[in-house]
Short mmCIF file of C-alpha atoms in Angstrom, two decimals:
data_model
loop_
_atom_site.label_atom_id
_atom_site.label_comp_id
_atom_site.label_asym_id
_atom_site.label_seq_id
_atom_site.Cartn_x
_atom_site.Cartn_y
_atom_site.Cartn_z
CA ASN A 107 128.72 167.37 102.72
CA ALA A 108 128.52 163.81 105.12
CA GLY A 109 127.77 161.53 102.33
CA VAL A 110 128.35 158.43 104.40
CA THR A 111 128.73 158.86 108.48
CA GLN A 112 129.18 155.90 110.72
CA THR A 113 129.26 155.73 114.24
CA PRO A 114 131.35 154.53 116.65
CA LYS A 115 135.24 154.92 114.70
CA PHE A 116 136.70 152.60 117.89
CA GLN A 117 135.42 150.31 119.72
CA VAL A 118 136.39 147.35 121.89
CA LEU A 119 134.35 144.67 123.07
CA LYS A 120 134.34 141.75 125.28
CA THR A 121 133.80 138.11 124.08
CA GLY A 122 129.60 138.26 123.98
CA GLN A 123 129.04 141.32 124.69
CA SER A 124 126.04 142.75 121.96
CA MET A 125 126.56 146.02 120.03
CA THR A 126 125.55 148.16 117.05
CA LEU A 127 127.47 149.93 114.37
CA GLN A 128 125.86 152.13 113.58
CA CYS A 129 125.59 154.08 109.48
CA ALA A 130 123.53 156.63 108.06
CA GLN A 131 123.55 158.89 104.33
CA ASP A 132 122.31 161.63 103.28
CA MET A 133 122.39 160.99 99.43
CA ASN A 134 119.45 159.22 99.10
CA HIS A 135 121.08 156.71 97.64
CA GLU A 136 118.77 153.18 97.50
CA TYR A 137 121.42 151.01 98.28
CA MET A 138 123.95 150.84 101.25
CA SER A 139 126.16 148.16 102.21
CA TRP A 140 128.31 147.20 105.36
CA TYR A 141 132.41 145.51 104.62
CA ARG A 142 134.86 144.48 106.99
CA GLN A 143 138.18 144.58 105.67
CA ASP A 144 141.03 142.47 107.30
CA PRO A 145 144.76 142.45 106.17
CA GLY A 146 145.24 140.74 102.87
CA MET A 147 141.87 140.72 101.98
CA GLY A 148 140.81 143.42 101.14
CA LEU A 149 136.87 144.52 101.43
CA ARG A 150 134.38 141.29 101.83
CA LEU A 151 130.52 141.86 101.80
CA ILE A 152 128.50 141.30 105.05
CA HIS A 153 124.76 142.36 104.13
CA TYR A 154 123.32 144.54 101.65
CA SER A 155 120.41 146.74 101.13
CA VAL A 156 118.58 147.72 97.81
CA GLY A 157 116.24 149.52 99.65
CA ALA A 158 114.21 150.21 102.26
CA GLY A 159 112.64 147.30 103.82
CA ILE A 160 115.05 144.58 101.67
CA THR A 161 118.41 142.84 102.88
CA ASP A 162 120.38 140.58 102.11
CA GLN A 163 123.38 138.91 102.52
CA GLY A 164 126.78 138.93 101.09
CA GLU A 165 130.05 137.03 101.57
CA VAL A 166 130.64 136.67 105.60
CA PRO A 167 126.86 137.07 107.22
CA ASN A 168 127.33 134.64 109.71
CA GLY A 169 127.25 136.85 113.42
CA TYR A 170 126.41 140.09 111.73
CA ASN A 171 122.08 141.47 111.36
CA VAL A 172 121.29 144.07 109.28
CA SER A 173 117.96 145.97 109.23
CA ARG A 174 117.00 148.84 106.85
CA SER A 175 114.09 150.36 108.67
CA THR A 176 114.66 154.04 106.75
CA THR A 177 116.58 154.74 102.99
CA GLU A 178 119.54 156.39 105.74
CA ASP A 179 120.33 153.84 107.80
CA PHE A 180 122.02 150.82 108.22
CA PRO A 181 122.73 149.82 111.38
CA LEU A 182 125.16 146.54 111.85
CA ARG A 183 124.46 144.55 114.72
CA LEU A 184 126.64 142.30 116.23
CA LEU A 185 124.85 139.82 118.89
CA SER A 186 127.04 137.91 120.72
CA ALA A 187 130.97 138.49 119.50
CA ALA A 188 133.67 136.57 118.65
CA PRO A 189 137.51 138.26 118.75
CA SER A 190 137.16 136.86 115.29
CA GLN A 191 134.94 139.67 114.25
CA THR A 192 138.16 141.96 115.18
CA SER A 193 138.38 143.98 111.53
CA VAL A 194 137.69 147.51 110.38
CA TYR A 195 134.22 148.08 109.25
CA PHE A 196 132.96 150.32 106.29
CA CYS A 197 129.48 151.04 105.19
CA ALA A 198 128.61 152.68 102.32
CA SER A 199 126.04 153.67 99.69
CA LYS A 200 125.66 154.02 96.00
CA GLN A 201 122.38 155.00 93.91
CA GLY A 202 120.52 152.02 92.79
CA THR A 203 121.77 151.76 89.39
CA GLY A 204 125.05 153.69 89.91
CA ASN A 205 128.92 152.63 90.06
CA THR A 206 130.34 154.19 92.38
CA ILE A 207 130.27 153.43 96.13
CA TYR A 208 131.27 156.06 98.59
CA PHE A 209 132.68 154.70 101.60
CA GLY A 210 132.00 156.19 105.78
CA GLU A 211 135.63 156.78 107.29
CA GLY A 212 135.50 153.16 108.79
CA SER A 213 135.23 151.67 112.53
CA TRP A 214 137.76 149.50 113.60
CA LEU A 215 136.29 147.10 116.49
CA THR A 216 137.88 145.10 118.63
CA VAL A 217 137.04 142.04 120.59
CA VAL A 218 138.60 140.52 123.84
CA THR B 279 132.17 132.38 93.62
CA GLN B 280 133.46 135.45 91.47
CA LEU B 281 137.32 135.41 93.10
CA LEU B 282 139.32 138.56 92.63
CA GLU B 283 143.19 138.57 92.10
CA GLN B 284 145.29 141.16 92.38
CA SER B 285 149.62 141.48 91.93
CA PRO B 286 151.58 142.69 93.09
CA GLN B 287 150.54 141.97 97.41
CA PHE B 288 153.06 144.63 98.34
CA LEU B 289 155.38 146.76 96.52
CA SER B 290 157.67 149.83 97.15
CA ILE B 291 159.23 151.83 95.13
CA GLN B 292 161.37 155.31 95.00
CA GLU B 293 159.26 158.32 94.10
CA GLY B 294 159.94 159.25 90.06
CA GLU B 295 159.74 155.57 89.95
CA ASN B 296 157.40 153.88 86.84
CA LEU B 297 154.90 150.78 88.09
CA THR B 298 152.05 148.50 87.71
CA VAL B 299 149.32 146.50 89.47
CA TYR B 300 146.83 144.23 88.04
CA CYS B 301 143.15 142.49 88.45
CA ASN B 302 142.19 139.47 86.77
CA SER B 303 139.18 137.00 87.73
CA SER B 304 138.13 133.54 85.94
CA SER B 305 135.30 135.64 84.59
CA VAL B 306 134.02 138.41 82.44
CA PHE B 307 133.43 141.39 84.12
CA SER B 308 130.19 143.60 83.29
CA SER B 309 132.68 146.46 84.26
CA LEU B 310 135.62 147.16 86.79
CA GLN B 311 136.39 149.51 89.32
CA TRP B 312 139.06 150.98 90.81
CA TYR B 313 140.00 152.84 94.13
CA ARG B 314 142.22 154.13 96.36
CA GLN B 315 142.68 153.68 99.94
CA GLU B 316 144.64 155.87 101.97
CA PRO B 317 145.49 155.01 105.81
CA GLY B 318 142.80 155.15 108.18
CA GLU B 319 140.26 156.85 105.66
CA GLY B 320 137.85 154.36 103.24
CA PRO B 321 138.39 154.01 99.37
CA VAL B 322 137.83 156.31 96.84
CA LEU B 323 136.52 155.80 93.22
CA LEU B 324 139.47 156.58 90.35
CA VAL B 325 137.93 155.38 87.34
CA THR B 326 134.88 152.38 85.75
CA VAL B 327 136.14 151.04 82.92
CA VAL B 328 133.58 148.59 81.04
CA THR B 329 134.33 148.38 77.70
CA GLY B 330 136.94 145.57 76.09
CA GLY B 331 140.31 146.75 75.50
CA GLU B 332 139.45 150.74 76.60
CA VAL B 333 141.75 152.73 78.63
CA LYS B 334 141.46 155.50 80.49
CA LYS B 335 143.78 158.01 81.83
CA LEU B 336 143.19 160.14 85.25
CA LYS B 337 146.88 162.81 85.67
CA ARG B 338 149.79 160.04 85.81
CA LEU B 339 147.68 156.83 86.25
CA THR B 340 146.48 154.59 83.41
CA PHE B 341 144.10 151.94 83.08
CA GLN B 342 144.01 149.86 80.81
CA PHE B 343 140.92 146.84 80.18
CA GLY B 344 141.76 143.25 78.63
CA ASP B 345 140.08 142.44 75.16
CA ALA B 346 138.22 139.21 77.17
CA ARG B 347 137.30 141.75 80.12
CA LYS B 348 138.81 139.32 82.12
CA ASP B 349 141.80 141.46 83.90
CA SER B 350 142.66 144.75 84.20
CA SER B 351 145.65 147.11 85.34
CA LEU B 352 147.14 149.97 86.78
CA HIS B 353 149.94 151.89 85.83
CA ILE B 354 151.65 154.39 87.08
CA THR B 355 154.00 157.29 85.75
CA ALA B 356 156.43 158.60 87.98
CA ALA B 357 154.69 157.86 91.15
CA GLN B 358 154.71 160.27 93.97
CA PRO B 359 155.19 159.63 98.18
CA GLY B 360 150.82 161.14 97.42
CA ASP B 361 150.27 158.03 95.32
CA THR B 362 150.82 155.93 98.61
CA GLY B 363 147.91 153.88 99.54
CA LEU B 364 145.93 150.36 99.24
CA TYR B 365 144.79 149.83 95.60
CA LEU B 366 141.99 147.70 94.74
CA CYS B 367 139.40 146.54 92.44
CA ALA B 368 136.16 145.97 92.67
CA THR B 369 133.90 144.44 90.40
CA HIS B 370 129.53 143.37 89.71
CA SER B 371 129.21 139.67 91.10
CA LYS B 372 128.21 137.11 89.15
CA THR B 373 125.55 135.74 91.42
CA SER B 374 124.46 138.91 92.05
CA TYR B 375 124.68 142.30 90.70
CA ASP B 376 123.80 143.94 93.71
CA LYS B 377 126.54 142.24 95.20
CA VAL B 378 129.73 144.58 94.26
CA ILE B 379 132.82 142.29 95.53
CA PHE B 380 136.56 143.45 96.01
CA GLY B 381 139.68 142.52 95.70
CA PRO B 382 142.53 141.91 98.07
CA GLY B 383 144.82 144.84 97.15
CA THR B 384 147.82 146.19 96.23
CA SER B 385 149.43 148.29 99.26
CA LEU B 386 151.91 150.43 97.15
CA SER B 387 154.59 152.57 99.09
CA VAL B 388 155.79 155.59 97.23
CA ILE B 389 159.17 156.79 99.61
CA PRO B 390 161.06 160.28 98.77
#
């Protein structure tokens, strides 16, 4: 049972570098999202998608891009990494009308 | 922007003690969810409450939804070390139902 799979698990970037965090789900969920988690701030929504070809901004979208070309995949792109983007990133998915959100195991990103 | 507040932020107790953590907002919740997150993992759904005054039990965990649907509590009876983790409440944003927002969490440590 794969569920939501994120890669990489750990990444160190230099300021200004770009990278993509990959996310895939095998549950045929319409809804996918990306959160970042920082100490004392819970989970903050970056971007979300309610289906292939549809994306929208969350609470903290600046510095991140997303696309949703298939139901299964929802990559998160950092075009020019900044130290403020050091965080733990979680990808999540759910059925369109469902309440249960399924999370990946997280990606630890450090920008130096 | 709807904000979720959680208290206390940190809680450290001895095994066998009881505890209650709280989640509240200035706005009425459409529904509210409680998640538990263990270190190094993504959050996992514990329960969803929908109706004002609703009480749900999950073994030693009791969840209550306020009559006015602006607050919720999680009570743990006879806490065990396995209850250690970050407890997060979540709800749908009032501006967009598709946005799921989280509170900052209560970090619980149960000492054997």
